[in-house]
Short mmCIF file of C-alpha atoms and ligand atoms in Angstrom, two decimals:
data_model
loop_
_atom_site.label_atom_id
_atom_site.label_comp_id
_atom_site.label_asym_id
_atom_site.label_seq_id
_atom_site.Cartn_x
_atom_site.Cartn_y
_atom_site.Cartn_z
CA UNK A 5 121.60 -57.62 -11.23
CA UNK A 6 124.08 -56.50 -13.83
CA UNK A 7 126.59 -59.32 -13.42
CA UNK A 8 124.22 -61.81 -15.06
CA UNK A 9 125.43 -60.79 -18.48
CA UNK A 10 129.06 -61.68 -18.16
CA UNK A 11 128.39 -65.05 -16.62
CA UNK A 12 125.77 -66.06 -19.19
CA UNK A 13 127.45 -66.16 -22.61
CA UNK A 14 124.19 -66.95 -24.41
CA UNK A 15 123.15 -63.41 -23.59
CA UNK A 16 126.23 -61.86 -25.15
CA UNK A 17 125.83 -59.77 -28.31
CA UNK A 18 129.01 -59.12 -30.23
CA UNK A 19 128.74 -55.66 -31.72
CA UNK A 20 130.03 -54.91 -35.20
CA UNK A 21 133.21 -52.88 -35.03
CA UNK A 22 132.58 -49.37 -36.24
CA UNK A 23 134.46 -46.10 -36.17
CA UNK A 24 133.42 -43.67 -33.51
CA UNK A 25 132.17 -40.19 -34.30
CA UNK A 26 130.82 -37.45 -32.08
CA UNK A 27 127.37 -35.95 -32.24
CA UNK A 28 128.05 -32.93 -30.05
CA UNK A 29 129.27 -34.44 -26.79
CA UNK A 30 127.68 -37.84 -27.46
CA UNK A 31 129.90 -40.54 -28.97
CA UNK A 32 128.28 -42.76 -31.60
CA UNK A 33 129.94 -45.99 -32.76
CA UNK A 34 132.96 -47.89 -31.51
CA UNK A 35 132.39 -49.03 -27.95
CA UNK A 36 129.99 -46.18 -27.10
CA UNK A 37 126.60 -47.24 -25.70
CA UNK A 38 123.92 -47.53 -28.37
CA UNK A 39 122.11 -44.21 -28.28
CA UNK A 40 118.40 -43.52 -28.56
CA UNK A 41 117.18 -40.73 -30.80
CA UNK A 42 113.87 -39.23 -31.69
CA UNK A 43 112.60 -36.33 -33.73
CA UNK A 44 110.40 -33.41 -32.78
CA UNK A 45 107.09 -32.92 -34.55
CA UNK A 46 106.45 -29.32 -33.49
CA UNK A 47 106.65 -26.37 -35.85
CA UNK A 48 110.44 -25.92 -35.74
CA UNK A 49 110.16 -22.14 -35.94
CA UNK A 50 108.19 -22.23 -32.66
CA UNK A 51 111.10 -22.16 -30.21
CA UNK A 52 109.08 -22.63 -27.01
CA UNK A 53 107.11 -25.64 -28.29
CA UNK A 54 110.19 -27.27 -29.80
CA UNK A 55 112.32 -26.75 -26.69
CA UNK A 56 109.54 -28.16 -24.50
CA UNK A 57 109.34 -31.27 -26.65
CA UNK A 58 113.12 -31.70 -26.79
CA UNK A 59 113.23 -31.45 -22.99
CA UNK A 60 110.42 -33.99 -22.57
CA UNK A 61 112.24 -36.40 -24.89
CA UNK A 62 115.54 -35.89 -23.06
CA UNK A 63 113.78 -36.51 -19.75
CA UNK A 64 112.41 -39.77 -21.16
CA UNK A 65 115.99 -40.77 -22.05
CA UNK A 66 116.66 -39.47 -25.57
CA UNK A 67 120.42 -39.07 -26.04
CA UNK A 68 120.08 -37.07 -29.26
CA UNK A 69 117.08 -35.25 -30.76
CA UNK A 70 116.53 -34.35 -34.41
CA UNK A 71 114.71 -31.23 -35.48
CA UNK A 72 113.47 -30.72 -38.99
CA UNK A 73 114.65 -27.45 -40.55
CA UNK A 74 112.79 -27.01 -43.82
CA UNK A 75 113.02 -23.21 -44.05
CA UNK A 76 115.07 -20.20 -42.97
CA UNK A 77 112.76 -19.42 -40.03
CA UNK A 78 113.38 -22.87 -38.56
CA UNK A 79 117.16 -22.66 -38.92
CA UNK A 80 116.92 -19.25 -37.24
CA UNK A 81 114.89 -20.74 -34.37
CA UNK A 82 117.34 -23.65 -34.17
CA UNK A 83 119.95 -21.41 -32.54
CA UNK A 84 117.64 -20.89 -29.54
CA UNK A 85 116.59 -24.55 -29.47
CA UNK A 86 120.24 -25.65 -29.39
CA UNK A 87 120.96 -23.24 -26.54
CA UNK A 88 118.11 -24.57 -24.42
CA UNK A 89 118.50 -28.25 -25.27
CA UNK A 90 120.06 -30.63 -22.75
CA UNK A 91 121.05 -33.00 -25.59
CA UNK A 92 122.76 -32.55 -28.98
CA UNK A 93 120.46 -31.50 -31.80
CA UNK A 94 120.57 -32.94 -35.30
CA UNK A 95 119.21 -30.68 -38.03
CA UNK A 96 117.18 -32.52 -40.62
CA UNK A 97 117.89 -31.11 -44.07
CA UNK A 98 116.58 -32.49 -47.27
CA UNK A 99 117.66 -30.73 -50.38
CA UNK A 100 118.55 -27.15 -49.60
CA UNK A 101 122.25 -26.68 -49.02
CA UNK A 102 121.71 -23.21 -47.54
CA UNK A 103 119.59 -24.67 -44.72
CA UNK A 104 122.49 -27.00 -43.95
CA UNK A 105 124.96 -24.14 -43.70
CA UNK A 106 122.54 -22.11 -41.56
CA UNK A 107 121.93 -25.08 -39.28
CA UNK A 108 125.67 -25.66 -38.83
CA UNK A 109 126.09 -21.98 -37.97
CA UNK A 110 123.17 -22.20 -35.54
CA UNK A 111 124.96 -24.87 -33.52
CA UNK A 112 123.50 -28.14 -34.78
CA UNK A 113 125.64 -31.05 -33.60
CA UNK A 114 124.94 -33.04 -36.74
CA UNK A 115 123.33 -32.53 -40.13
CA UNK A 116 121.09 -35.15 -41.60
CA UNK A 117 121.73 -34.61 -45.29
CA UNK A 118 122.51 -36.64 -48.37
CA UNK A 119 125.41 -34.93 -50.11
CA UNK A 120 124.35 -36.37 -53.48
CA UNK A 121 121.02 -34.54 -53.28
CA UNK A 122 122.10 -30.98 -52.69
CA UNK A 123 123.43 -29.96 -56.06
CA UNK A 124 126.81 -29.49 -57.65
CA UNK A 125 130.24 -30.10 -56.17
CA UNK A 126 130.70 -26.50 -55.05
CA UNK A 127 127.55 -26.63 -52.91
CA UNK A 128 128.68 -29.90 -51.38
CA UNK A 129 132.05 -28.31 -50.59
CA UNK A 130 130.33 -25.35 -48.94
CA UNK A 131 128.21 -27.59 -46.73
CA UNK A 132 131.17 -29.74 -45.74
CA UNK A 133 133.21 -26.64 -44.95
CA UNK A 134 130.40 -25.36 -42.71
CA UNK A 135 130.19 -28.74 -40.98
CA UNK A 136 133.96 -28.77 -40.41
CA UNK A 137 134.06 -25.16 -39.25
CA UNK A 138 131.29 -25.74 -36.69
CA UNK A 139 132.21 -29.23 -35.51
CA UNK A 140 129.13 -30.89 -37.01
CA UNK A 141 128.98 -34.51 -37.94
CA UNK A 142 126.77 -35.67 -40.80
CA UNK A 143 124.22 -38.44 -41.05
CA UNK A 144 123.65 -39.81 -44.51
CA UNK A 145 120.03 -40.94 -44.58
CA UNK A 146 119.22 -43.38 -47.37
CA UNK A 147 115.52 -44.09 -47.59
CA UNK A 148 113.87 -46.73 -49.79
CA UNK A 149 111.12 -44.23 -50.55
CA UNK A 150 113.42 -41.58 -51.97
CA UNK A 151 116.14 -43.40 -53.87
CA UNK A 152 117.89 -41.57 -56.68
CA UNK A 153 116.27 -41.94 -60.09
CA UNK A 154 119.32 -43.51 -61.76
CA UNK A 155 119.28 -46.27 -59.11
CA UNK A 156 115.59 -46.93 -59.59
CA UNK A 157 116.23 -47.11 -63.36
CA UNK A 158 119.10 -49.51 -62.77
CA UNK A 159 117.40 -51.77 -60.21
CA UNK A 160 113.75 -51.29 -61.29
CA UNK A 161 112.53 -50.98 -57.70
CA UNK A 162 113.88 -50.17 -54.23
CA UNK A 163 115.96 -53.18 -53.21
CA UNK A 164 118.85 -53.77 -50.80
CA UNK A 165 121.52 -53.41 -53.52
CA UNK A 166 120.07 -50.08 -54.67
CA UNK A 167 120.02 -48.78 -51.11
CA UNK A 168 123.57 -49.94 -50.41
CA UNK A 169 124.80 -48.38 -53.64
CA UNK A 170 123.07 -45.12 -52.78
CA UNK A 171 124.68 -45.11 -49.33
CA UNK A 172 128.15 -45.84 -50.70
CA UNK A 173 127.77 -43.11 -53.34
CA UNK A 174 126.99 -40.54 -50.65
CA UNK A 175 129.85 -41.83 -48.48
CA UNK A 176 132.25 -41.44 -51.39
CA UNK A 177 131.30 -37.79 -51.83
CA UNK A 178 132.09 -37.06 -48.16
CA UNK A 179 135.34 -39.03 -48.28
CA UNK A 180 136.42 -37.30 -51.49
CA UNK A 181 136.03 -34.07 -49.55
CA UNK A 182 138.11 -35.48 -46.71
CA UNK A 183 135.11 -35.59 -44.37
CA UNK A 184 134.93 -38.64 -42.12
CA UNK A 185 132.70 -37.65 -39.20
CA UNK A 186 129.62 -39.32 -40.61
CA UNK A 187 127.17 -42.07 -39.81
CA UNK A 188 124.67 -43.65 -42.11
CA UNK A 189 121.15 -45.05 -42.14
CA UNK A 190 119.27 -46.95 -44.83
CA UNK A 191 115.67 -47.06 -43.74
CA UNK A 192 112.65 -48.74 -45.26
CA UNK A 193 109.19 -49.36 -43.93
CA UNK A 194 109.52 -53.01 -45.00
CA UNK A 195 111.48 -54.91 -42.35
CA UNK A 196 112.98 -57.40 -44.82
CA UNK A 197 114.22 -54.65 -47.10
CA UNK A 198 115.60 -52.55 -44.25
CA UNK A 199 117.32 -55.51 -42.60
CA UNK A 200 118.94 -56.73 -45.83
CA UNK A 201 120.11 -53.22 -46.74
CA UNK A 202 121.54 -52.64 -43.26
CA UNK A 203 123.33 -55.98 -43.31
CA UNK A 204 124.93 -55.16 -46.68
CA UNK A 205 125.90 -51.68 -45.56
CA UNK A 206 127.34 -52.99 -42.30
CA UNK A 207 129.74 -55.15 -44.32
CA UNK A 208 130.60 -52.47 -46.84
CA UNK A 209 131.57 -49.66 -44.45
CA UNK A 210 132.92 -49.17 -40.96
CA UNK A 211 130.87 -45.99 -40.46
CA UNK A 212 128.61 -45.98 -37.40
CA UNK A 213 125.11 -47.09 -38.28
CA UNK A 214 121.89 -45.30 -37.38
CA UNK A 215 119.09 -47.87 -37.36
CA UNK A 216 115.47 -47.23 -38.11
CA UNK A 217 112.40 -48.81 -39.62
CA UNK A 218 110.79 -45.82 -41.21
CA UNK A 219 107.09 -45.00 -41.11
CA UNK A 220 106.55 -48.01 -38.88
CA UNK A 221 102.97 -47.01 -38.04
CA UNK A 222 100.99 -46.21 -34.92
CA UNK A 223 102.08 -46.99 -31.38
CA UNK A 224 101.29 -50.71 -31.10
CA UNK A 225 101.85 -51.83 -34.69
CA UNK A 226 104.92 -49.62 -35.07
CA UNK A 227 106.42 -50.84 -31.83
CA UNK A 228 106.11 -54.45 -32.93
CA UNK A 229 107.48 -53.75 -36.38
CA UNK A 230 110.41 -51.80 -34.96
CA UNK A 231 111.12 -54.45 -32.35
CA UNK A 232 111.29 -57.11 -35.05
CA UNK A 233 113.31 -55.07 -37.55
CA UNK A 234 115.66 -53.30 -35.17
CA UNK A 235 115.75 -56.21 -32.75
CA UNK A 236 116.99 -58.57 -35.43
CA UNK A 237 119.77 -56.20 -36.48
CA UNK A 238 120.80 -55.25 -32.94
CA UNK A 239 120.85 -58.90 -31.95
CA UNK A 240 123.30 -59.59 -34.77
CA UNK A 241 125.50 -56.75 -33.52
CA UNK A 242 124.52 -54.09 -36.08
CA UNK A 243 123.56 -50.58 -34.98
CA UNK A 244 125.19 -47.77 -33.04
CA UNK A 245 122.23 -45.45 -32.59
CA UNK A 246 118.52 -46.06 -33.11
CA UNK A 247 115.36 -44.17 -33.83
CA UNK A 248 111.95 -45.74 -33.60
CA UNK A 249 109.55 -43.98 -36.00
CA UNK A 250 105.99 -44.00 -34.73
CA UNK A 251 102.89 -42.02 -35.57
CA UNK A 252 102.83 -41.10 -31.89
CA UNK A 253 104.32 -38.69 -29.37
CA UNK A 254 108.15 -38.63 -29.75
CA UNK A 255 108.39 -39.44 -26.03
CA UNK A 256 106.79 -42.80 -26.87
CA UNK A 257 109.46 -43.37 -29.52
CA UNK A 258 112.13 -42.87 -26.88
CA UNK A 259 110.43 -45.27 -24.47
CA UNK A 260 110.05 -47.93 -27.17
CA UNK A 261 113.68 -47.46 -28.27
CA UNK A 262 114.84 -47.97 -24.73
CA UNK A 263 112.65 -51.01 -24.24
CA UNK A 264 114.11 -52.63 -27.37
CA UNK A 265 117.66 -52.02 -26.11
CA UNK A 266 116.74 -53.13 -22.59
CA UNK A 267 115.20 -56.37 -23.89
CA UNK A 268 118.50 -57.20 -25.55
CA UNK A 269 120.57 -56.13 -22.56
CA UNK A 270 122.25 -53.49 -24.72
CA UNK A 271 121.32 -50.54 -22.57
CA UNK A 272 119.96 -50.26 -19.08
CA UNK A 273 118.01 -47.33 -17.83
CA UNK A 274 115.33 -47.15 -15.23
CA UNK A 275 113.32 -49.96 -13.77
CA UNK A 276 112.90 -53.06 -15.88
CA UNK A 277 109.57 -54.45 -14.64
CA UNK A 278 109.09 -58.17 -14.99
CA UNK A 279 105.42 -58.99 -14.46
CA UNK A 280 103.16 -61.92 -15.17
CA UNK A 281 100.08 -61.68 -17.39
CA UNK A 282 97.91 -62.63 -14.35
CA UNK A 283 95.26 -65.32 -14.13
CA UNK A 284 92.78 -66.72 -11.62
CA UNK A 285 95.65 -67.57 -9.28
CA UNK A 286 96.70 -63.97 -8.76
CA UNK A 287 96.81 -62.82 -5.16
CA UNK A 288 96.32 -59.15 -6.15
CA UNK A 289 95.38 -57.17 -9.27
CA UNK A 290 98.63 -57.54 -11.24
CA UNK A 291 97.64 -55.42 -14.24
CA UNK A 292 96.45 -52.39 -12.23
CA UNK A 293 99.43 -52.62 -9.92
CA UNK A 294 101.97 -52.73 -12.75
CA UNK A 295 100.25 -49.80 -14.48
CA UNK A 296 100.45 -47.77 -11.27
CA UNK A 297 104.06 -48.74 -10.62
CA UNK A 298 105.16 -47.90 -14.17
CA UNK A 299 103.87 -44.36 -13.66
CA UNK A 300 105.19 -43.96 -10.12
CA UNK A 301 108.66 -45.22 -11.09
CA UNK A 302 109.18 -43.13 -14.22
CA UNK A 303 111.57 -40.84 -12.33
CA UNK A 304 114.03 -43.65 -11.57
CA UNK A 305 116.94 -43.59 -14.02
CA UNK A 306 119.10 -46.16 -12.23
CA UNK A 307 119.23 -49.46 -14.10
CA UNK A 308 117.49 -52.04 -11.95
CA UNK A 309 114.85 -54.74 -12.03
CA UNK A 310 111.55 -55.31 -10.29
CA UNK A 311 109.39 -58.41 -10.45
CA UNK A 312 105.67 -58.17 -9.81
CA UNK A 313 104.22 -61.66 -9.97
CA UNK A 314 100.70 -62.71 -9.14
CA UNK A 315 101.38 -65.90 -7.20
CA UNK A 316 103.97 -68.36 -5.97
CA UNK A 317 103.95 -70.39 -9.21
CA UNK A 318 106.60 -68.08 -10.71
CA UNK A 319 107.05 -65.34 -8.13
CA UNK A 320 109.92 -66.67 -5.99
CA UNK A 321 111.87 -67.81 -9.08
CA UNK A 322 111.62 -64.41 -10.79
CA UNK A 323 112.35 -62.61 -7.52
CA UNK A 324 115.66 -64.47 -7.27
CA UNK A 325 116.89 -62.56 -10.29
CA UNK A 326 115.56 -59.08 -9.57
CA UNK A 327 116.58 -56.22 -7.30
CA UNK A 328 113.14 -55.90 -5.77
CA UNK A 329 110.33 -58.42 -6.05
CA UNK A 330 106.78 -58.92 -4.90
CA UNK A 331 104.87 -62.18 -5.10
CA UNK A 332 101.17 -62.43 -4.38
CA UNK A 333 100.02 -64.76 -1.62
CA UNK A 334 96.80 -65.49 0.22
CA UNK A 335 94.60 -63.46 2.57
CA UNK A 336 95.31 -60.07 1.02
CA UNK A 337 99.09 -60.06 1.44
CA UNK A 338 102.23 -61.16 -0.36
CA UNK A 339 105.98 -61.44 0.03
CA UNK A 340 108.63 -58.81 -0.68
CA UNK A 341 112.05 -59.96 -1.95
CA UNK A 342 115.12 -57.75 -1.80
CA UNK A 343 118.24 -58.52 -3.85
CA UNK A 344 116.82 -61.97 -4.59
CA UNK A 345 116.13 -62.89 -0.96
CA UNK A 346 112.81 -63.27 0.80
CA UNK A 347 112.47 -60.22 3.05
CA UNK A 348 109.07 -59.43 4.59
CA UNK A 349 105.32 -59.80 4.26
CA UNK A 350 103.30 -56.93 2.85
CA UNK A 351 99.58 -56.34 2.74
CA UNK A 352 98.19 -55.71 -0.73
CA UNK A 353 96.66 -52.35 0.15
CA UNK A 354 100.08 -50.86 1.02
CA UNK A 355 101.77 -52.46 -1.91
CA UNK A 356 102.30 -49.67 -4.43
CA UNK A 357 103.59 -47.08 -1.93
CA UNK A 358 105.82 -49.60 -0.21
CA UNK A 359 107.32 -50.99 -3.42
CA UNK A 360 108.02 -47.47 -4.68
CA UNK A 361 109.93 -46.83 -1.42
CA UNK A 362 111.85 -50.09 -1.72
CA UNK A 363 112.78 -49.35 -5.33
CA UNK A 364 113.90 -45.81 -4.45
CA UNK A 365 116.07 -47.15 -1.61
CA UNK A 366 117.59 -49.83 -3.80
CA UNK A 367 118.22 -47.26 -6.57
CA UNK A 368 120.13 -45.05 -4.11
CA UNK A 369 122.16 -48.06 -2.95
CA UNK A 370 122.99 -49.02 -6.55
CA UNK A 371 123.99 -45.42 -7.32
CA UNK A 372 126.28 -45.40 -4.27
CA UNK A 373 127.83 -48.74 -5.33
CA UNK A 374 128.41 -47.43 -8.84
CA UNK A 375 130.00 -44.22 -7.49
CA UNK A 376 132.36 -46.29 -5.29
CA UNK A 377 133.28 -48.53 -8.20
CA UNK A 378 133.93 -45.52 -10.43
CA UNK A 379 136.17 -43.94 -7.77
CA UNK A 380 138.31 -47.09 -7.42
S1 SF4 B 15 102.42 -66.15 -11.90
FE1 SF4 B 15 100.58 -66.97 -10.95
S2 SF4 B 15 99.07 -65.32 -11.19
FE2 SF4 B 15 100.70 -64.87 -12.62
S3 SF4 B 15 100.00 -65.80 -14.52
FE3 SF4 B 15 101.33 -67.29 -13.51
S4 SF4 B 15 99.96 -68.59 -12.34
FE4 SF4 B 15 98.79 -66.74 -12.90
#
């Protein structure tokens, strides 16, 4: 029920105004949707494994995928990965300017590189020329864990001012070389440090911002940390593209990224399931049902909502605001709601199959409505 946003101003997030750049065919910044990124963790010189992971991430919704290219064999393999990838590929470079040039030649859509870390001005010029020649954008990636020594000497420890200064120094190098297709991140594993640095950077530049809480941890802890850190920034309008860093499968990073954006109404993709925690009042097994539905509905990309509520305490109210709803009742059956209206009774044992059908039908109807709207 997409119209809820415009008629409920307390849900409105005013995004910071940033320039727009392109990462391949994906716009980042300006009024472009906030994109979700992840990074492969395969051996980058193993083309088949890397392509398979990129495809799995894209299928889960990744708009952009980063591949680390630490050596010449991985920049060589990158050419094949780029060819097979359904989404733009960012090459992750750290210090070696030659890898950056090779990656640009191999078709990377963007280079993640800090121009201040790759050596003298002539090397910087070479990398920027390669980026320009091959239509690559650049992401400056400031990280609290790898700040330049002179900044650590000046500030004594990683702090927001040091990170902002580092970011602005790298920006200046690109601008001095007349290169403007860049975005910037300033990540830290500490949410306070990351948030303060991002806020300062957001005021100091109009470059698109890539958000991330780095090394956030394993799936549960990292998800919570990322939701707090990124959620706070996104809520205040900061952030044009995000990456959730988890010690977990990159596909999980994509799912978590999307869930953070979905929770804030910043991006809609797939079925947003609203479900109750369940209690003794439940008319069916809510937890098992939601687990089954999550899996069965993974293929739906259409933005829509589904409420699965154990009983009439909250069921009818939630169903009013969702595309498809089910509320548990007595005697082994419950009530199905369609587009907010009570529709028909359903026995619990047919529930999962029937709700999947209803969601698929509603998704097709929404797709048709969107196609009509787009054609008008
Ligand atoms: S909606 Fe009903 S079943 Fe679910 S937690 Fe609330 S009271 Fe319990």
